[in-house]
Amino acid sequence: MPEQLFQFLVTGITVGSLYALVGLGFAIIYNASDVVNFAQGEFVMLGAMTAIALLSAGLPLPLAAIVATLLTVLVGLLLERFAIEPTVGAPVVTTIIITIGAAIFLRGIALLLWGKDFHPMPAFSGDRPIHLGGATLLPQSLWVMGVTLLLVVLVRLFFNRTLLGKALLACSFNRAAAQLVGINVRVMLRLAYGLSAGLGALAGILIAPITFSSYEAGIMLGLKGFSAAIVGGIGNPMGAVAGGLLLGVLEALGAGFISSGYKDAIAFLFVLMVLFFEPTGLFGHKVADRV
Amino acid sequence: MRRIGFFTFAVGVALLPALFPDNYFVMAVGVSAGLNAILAVGLNLLMGYAGQISLGHAAFFGMGAYTSAILTTRYACPSLIALTAGLIIAGVIAWLLARPILRLRGHYLAMATLGFGVIVHVLMVQATPWTGGPDGLNGIPPLNLLGWSVDSDLRWYAVIMAALLLAIGLSLNLVDSRIGRALRAVRGSEFAAQMLGIDTGRAKTQVFVVSALFAAFAGSLFAHQQSFVSPDSFNLTVSVELVTMVVLGGLASTYGSACGAIALTLLHEGLVVFEDYEMMIHGALLMAVMIFMPQGLFIGLSQGARRLWRLKNKASA
Amino acid sequence: MKDYGWKIILAAALLAITSLAGAVEPIRIGSFLSVTGPASFLGDPELRTLQMVVKDINAKGGVKGRPLELIHYDTGGNAREALSFVKRLIQNDKVDLIIGGTTSGDSLAVIPEVEKAGIPFISLAGAVDIIEPVKKWVFKVAHTDRMAAAKIFEDLRKRGLTKVALITGDGGFDKSGREQLLKLAPEYGITFVADESYGNKDTDMTPQLTKIRSSDAEAIINFGFGQAPAIVTKNMKQLGINLPLYQSHGVASQTFIDLAGAAAEGVRLPAAALVVAEQLPSSDLQKPVLLAYKKQYEAQYGPVSTFGGHAYDGLMIAVAAMERAGDADKAKVRTEIEKTQGFIGTAGVFNMNPTDHMGLNLDAFKMVEVRNGAWKIVE
Amino acid sequence: MTTALSTLPSAAPLLAVEGLEQSFGGVMALAGVSFQVPAGLIYAVIGPNGAGKTTLFNALCGFYSPSAGSICFEGDELLGLPPYRIAALGVTRTFQNLQLFFNMTVLENVMVGCHLRARTGLLAAALRLPGVRREERQLREWAHEALEVCELADRAEQPAGALPYGLMKRVEIARALAAKPRLLLLDEPAAGLNDTETLALRDLIARIRAAGITVLLVEHHMPLVMSVSDRLLVLDYGSVLAEGTPADIQADPRVIAAYLGGAVQYAV
């Protein structure tokens, strides 16, 4: 039993790390623009598919990963420029539909570029499983956890220690005030989209060796990332990370101990319960409207 | 004015099959556009008028459909009773869910309704002994309205269009009434609504239940018309499509949401010929409409037409 | 958007008029396949095959002097779409025969409509329910999941394994396969010691496999298609589970081996002879058909899959029936399809009759195993 | 303009507030506020920004739940009731930040105000039963009456969002009047108005009182307050600094020191 539990935890943290990265992307964009970007999952897919395409074109892995991330960042910037900027201040549903439209559009492009097949990607450092106190994990899982940890720390440092990060954070609290103190809100908005796209792409590149990738691979991850961001209290980057890990572990435990078929139902039931008792997520700000 | 719109619509709908007999685009596409329009009109009451988003509306659609399917195929229950049962089940579940879920706002509400939709979908897929699992249930008998069996395409067209007109009529009545104004007040300002004596929690619950009933009604018709149901018809994509129809047509407009539903259904039929390009075009169109006509097609186009009209008048003057 | 619909109709009408004036009326073959969506694995090669074969037949002068016209819609694996497209094929496109229904769900959903309209329908999906009980207008050319289950159990019996763990996805193919496995197990003295499932878009199945590891299973059967079975295969190796693993015919293609990589070694599954065409003895009746199809397909599109083969079988059976019937009359063609005897296809030798609308027997399946990154016949 | 006779509290006040306390994260916004509003008066609450005026309104209306005290309205305890129940007892208000229903016409806004005076339920409304038509006509009439009082009759069919700011504020008042309240709370009605509009507002408030509605007023515009109010309550740091007639208040040295800055005198 404890051996099983340990295995479930390892699995849960690996999957949860990805949800955390995707959720982090949601939180950053939400902070900067009040938009929930439903195309976040597509960044994950684009990162993975581009990297796979570059690898098969003969590029070495590190270079392929970097180029794929940069290309995805470019897509994020284009999305911001042509779909988000013209509609600043639009109601929530409008932006939801726009980003859903963007997701479908990007998926459609990926379908034309890479077809419908699943594409494999070689693991970064082999497939030989590592045994760890009764549980086994793939070296790729370590990559996932390690890089996630690194990225989360970097994002935190960026927001807390750098002027640029603080400026971005300022936009999330009060856009007008940020503008007044000389922050270029438009540039900040682009920065947020670029950053989220980059994080998404990296998540995709990390997971592709474990799960393969296809033009549709972003849907599920996007959904889970959104759940992670909501559970953590949307707009709270570290909350999204915690939410992602929580969701991943819960899914693994649910699949292992309760029922694998109802795994997603368990995950979403948990999300609902969290919201019923904490209507702004576990770590969200309590917002009071002014009358 | 309101009556004129309604009767024009009714006459148009009635004339179509006479003008184009046995036409696939009228009969088959018309029926599915009609069902979508009923769903959109119901969802619009919740989203457009009361301002509460739901990304899980397909769940209620599915509840109506599956209740009808299960009761008629497993218990040989008469179709009208099955339909009523579907309405009761969806209504009760919506009522139970409304209070906790409608306390949430904005994206949290979107998440919660989405989660609810996913849970119901998982149940449809997993509870195989009841729902037939991923392949669904086959052999649902046609709808029987007190001895009149709805078993031909033309009859289905008639029934569904009648149902759509009923839905539009109810929606128009409701919106322009004490209850409807209370709902719109909730969207306008919850504080002010409460201070004028509106129990906003109750108002939101009512509209949630009503729009669930619209959906369950459409679901039951759908099940009998298709003669089979499967979870595919009630997944997240369908919920998102419904929201898209309402927003595309124009929030807070009954005819707008009906038009949005019809437009999206036709778009889908039209894009099929593009095969692999369909998805890309679909996504691009969605974005374009929302960016350039944020109030939706119905309002956007009618405003555009009015502007043109004025320009023309000015030119001739 | 309404205008758009009318333009299509207008274009179709114009086309119809010009073709009437210019040439003989073509025979219209309607098809609805899951070219996108979770079953695109199956639907994509099916569509390519239909397009390839239709072109080929037309180049050779068509059927009884009439060219074939293929009208196709993509269902995305959604049964509701399938039904709507079948209506469109029958009412709008006025097709003479329908081949399609990549997934069992798609096929089952359209049967009432097809029966009502009275049009021959050749399904490419697996579920037994499609042809049992026999429906007048419905035929099928893909092996049933029951045959796959039986083939796997026969192999288990040969190896003397009786305790088996089952893991399946949540799609229609998976669930229907699981049902057949459970139903058939007692006949072969097999007991299931674990019965796990996963979502077809899941990215990790180690929790389920961890549970299986702690059971006393002697072999594992994974019934599914798409990328999930490859993940199961990799996760198994990761967890150090060294039990024999059986997959379904749903992943009988090179793609599976590419995805699962080294972990695929030793995996067995029942498959149509197409995947091992070269290895067949030259006395095998199917061999020339298989090699010809494979050569033609791979010249245009890349590696063959057995599912494309089903489309080939379905279309060729239909064409043969039309040749015998003398024209494309729906009732006559239906009767002739039912009389199909000794037709050598990619899936096996078809012998249909009024009580069997598939006509394949268990020999049509070969048990194959992955050895050195390729499928090999198990003796 | 002032009504000197009604300066004494009558025996049974319409509203009696006792020891009201409300804190936000340790900061006392209301520290034991007590006062009584006699029926039929215009009663103003003044005080510097942050003195707790709007907090007091929100507590009275049920948007906040004060930690201690009591709010007695005609013998009913308001504390702990949700806003819509308080409204049903005859208390309504306008808002400092406009809370107009921008998605409706002016007339419809005011018709929402009649909500409590009508009975139509969901089913009857959806089916538009004959009784519903009759009631709709009645509501329309009432709404027009309220619009007349506020001199907005010619704006009835315009979208509420298309009006100039001053008129929007007036629609809020018409909407509140349509509810036929016994106590009307006006939260800074003059904010953002020009001089002409302020004068018109003064007349409107007087007309409202003349119709028998007690008015509780929060306002910064001192000339208006001093000219229209019968009694004043001065809040400072969440506590009552002074209470009395405008003349008393203007003469009160504490008020002069704390609020009026010791230099300003307002002519009535």
Short mmCIF file of C-alpha atoms in Angstrom, two decimals, chain B residues 20 23-25 28 32 36 61 125-126 128 134-135 138 151 153 222 225-228 230 232-233 263 266-270 272-275, chain C residues 1-2 4 6 8-9 47 72-73 77-81 83-85 87-88 91-92 104-105 108-109 112 116 170-172 175-176 179 197:
data_model
loop_
_atom_site.label_atom_id
_atom_site.label_comp_id
_atom_site.label_asym_id
_atom_site.label_seq_id
_atom_site.Cartn_x
_atom_site.Cartn_y
_atom_site.Cartn_z
CA PHE B 20 -38.09 23.89 -51.20
CA ASN B 23 -34.57 19.89 -49.53
CA TYR B 24 -31.84 18.61 -47.24
CA PHE B 25 -30.81 22.09 -46.17
CA ALA B 28 -32.36 18.13 -41.92
CA SER B 32 -30.84 20.80 -36.18
CA ASN B 36 -29.84 24.70 -31.49
CA PHE B 61 -29.46 19.19 -22.91
CA VAL B 125 -19.60 7.70 -20.70
CA GLN B 126 -18.99 5.61 -17.59
CA THR B 128 -22.70 2.05 -19.14
CA PRO B 134 -19.64 5.81 -25.29
CA ASP B 135 -21.75 4.23 -28.04
CA ASN B 138 -30.13 3.19 -29.98
CA ASP B 151 -42.01 9.87 -37.82
CA ASP B 153 -38.77 14.55 -41.72
CA PHE B 222 -33.32 15.67 -30.05
CA GLN B 225 -35.67 12.87 -33.57
CA GLN B 226 -32.24 11.25 -33.89
CA SER B 227 -33.55 7.97 -32.45
CA PHE B 228 -30.21 7.53 -30.71
CA SER B 230 -24.42 9.27 -27.38
CA ASP B 232 -20.56 13.07 -28.01
CA SER B 233 -23.60 15.27 -28.40
CA ALA B 263 -25.87 30.95 -38.52
CA LEU B 266 -25.29 26.66 -41.42
CA LEU B 267 -21.65 27.69 -41.12
CA HIS B 268 -20.82 24.21 -39.95
CA GLU B 269 -22.68 22.62 -42.87
CA GLY B 270 -21.04 25.02 -45.27
CA VAL B 272 -17.67 20.79 -44.31
CA VAL B 273 -16.61 21.03 -47.94
CA PHE B 274 -13.29 22.58 -46.88
CA GLU B 275 -12.31 19.37 -45.04
CA MET C 1 -24.09 32.40 -44.33
CA LYS C 2 -27.43 31.41 -45.75
CA TYR C 4 -23.39 30.31 -48.88
CA TRP C 6 -27.50 28.34 -51.68
CA ILE C 8 -23.36 25.26 -52.84
CA ILE C 9 -26.71 24.02 -54.01
CA LEU C 47 -10.46 8.06 -46.92
CA HIS C 72 -17.25 12.35 -48.54
CA TYR C 73 -17.89 13.96 -45.15
CA GLY C 77 -15.87 10.62 -34.64
CA ASN C 78 -19.12 12.24 -33.51
CA ALA C 79 -22.13 10.00 -33.98
CA ARG C 80 -24.51 12.94 -34.23
CA GLU C 81 -22.50 14.28 -37.15
CA LEU C 83 -26.24 10.66 -38.75
CA SER C 84 -26.58 14.16 -40.10
CA PHE C 85 -24.12 13.45 -42.91
CA LYS C 87 -29.05 12.12 -44.22
CA ARG C 88 -27.20 14.62 -46.37
CA GLN C 91 -31.34 13.26 -49.40
CA ASN C 92 -29.08 15.89 -50.85
CA SER C 104 -18.84 1.54 -34.20
CA GLY C 105 -20.67 4.49 -32.67
CA LEU C 108 -24.64 2.11 -35.19
CA ALA C 109 -26.08 5.60 -35.15
CA PRO C 112 -32.04 3.21 -38.64
CA LYS C 116 -35.48 3.46 -43.61
CA ASP C 170 -13.19 5.08 -22.45
CA GLY C 171 -14.00 5.20 -26.17
CA GLY C 172 -16.63 3.14 -27.95
CA LYS C 175 -15.67 -0.39 -24.24
CA SER C 176 -17.16 -2.68 -26.84
CA GLU C 179 -17.48 -6.27 -23.23
CA SER C 197 -9.76 1.96 -17.52
#
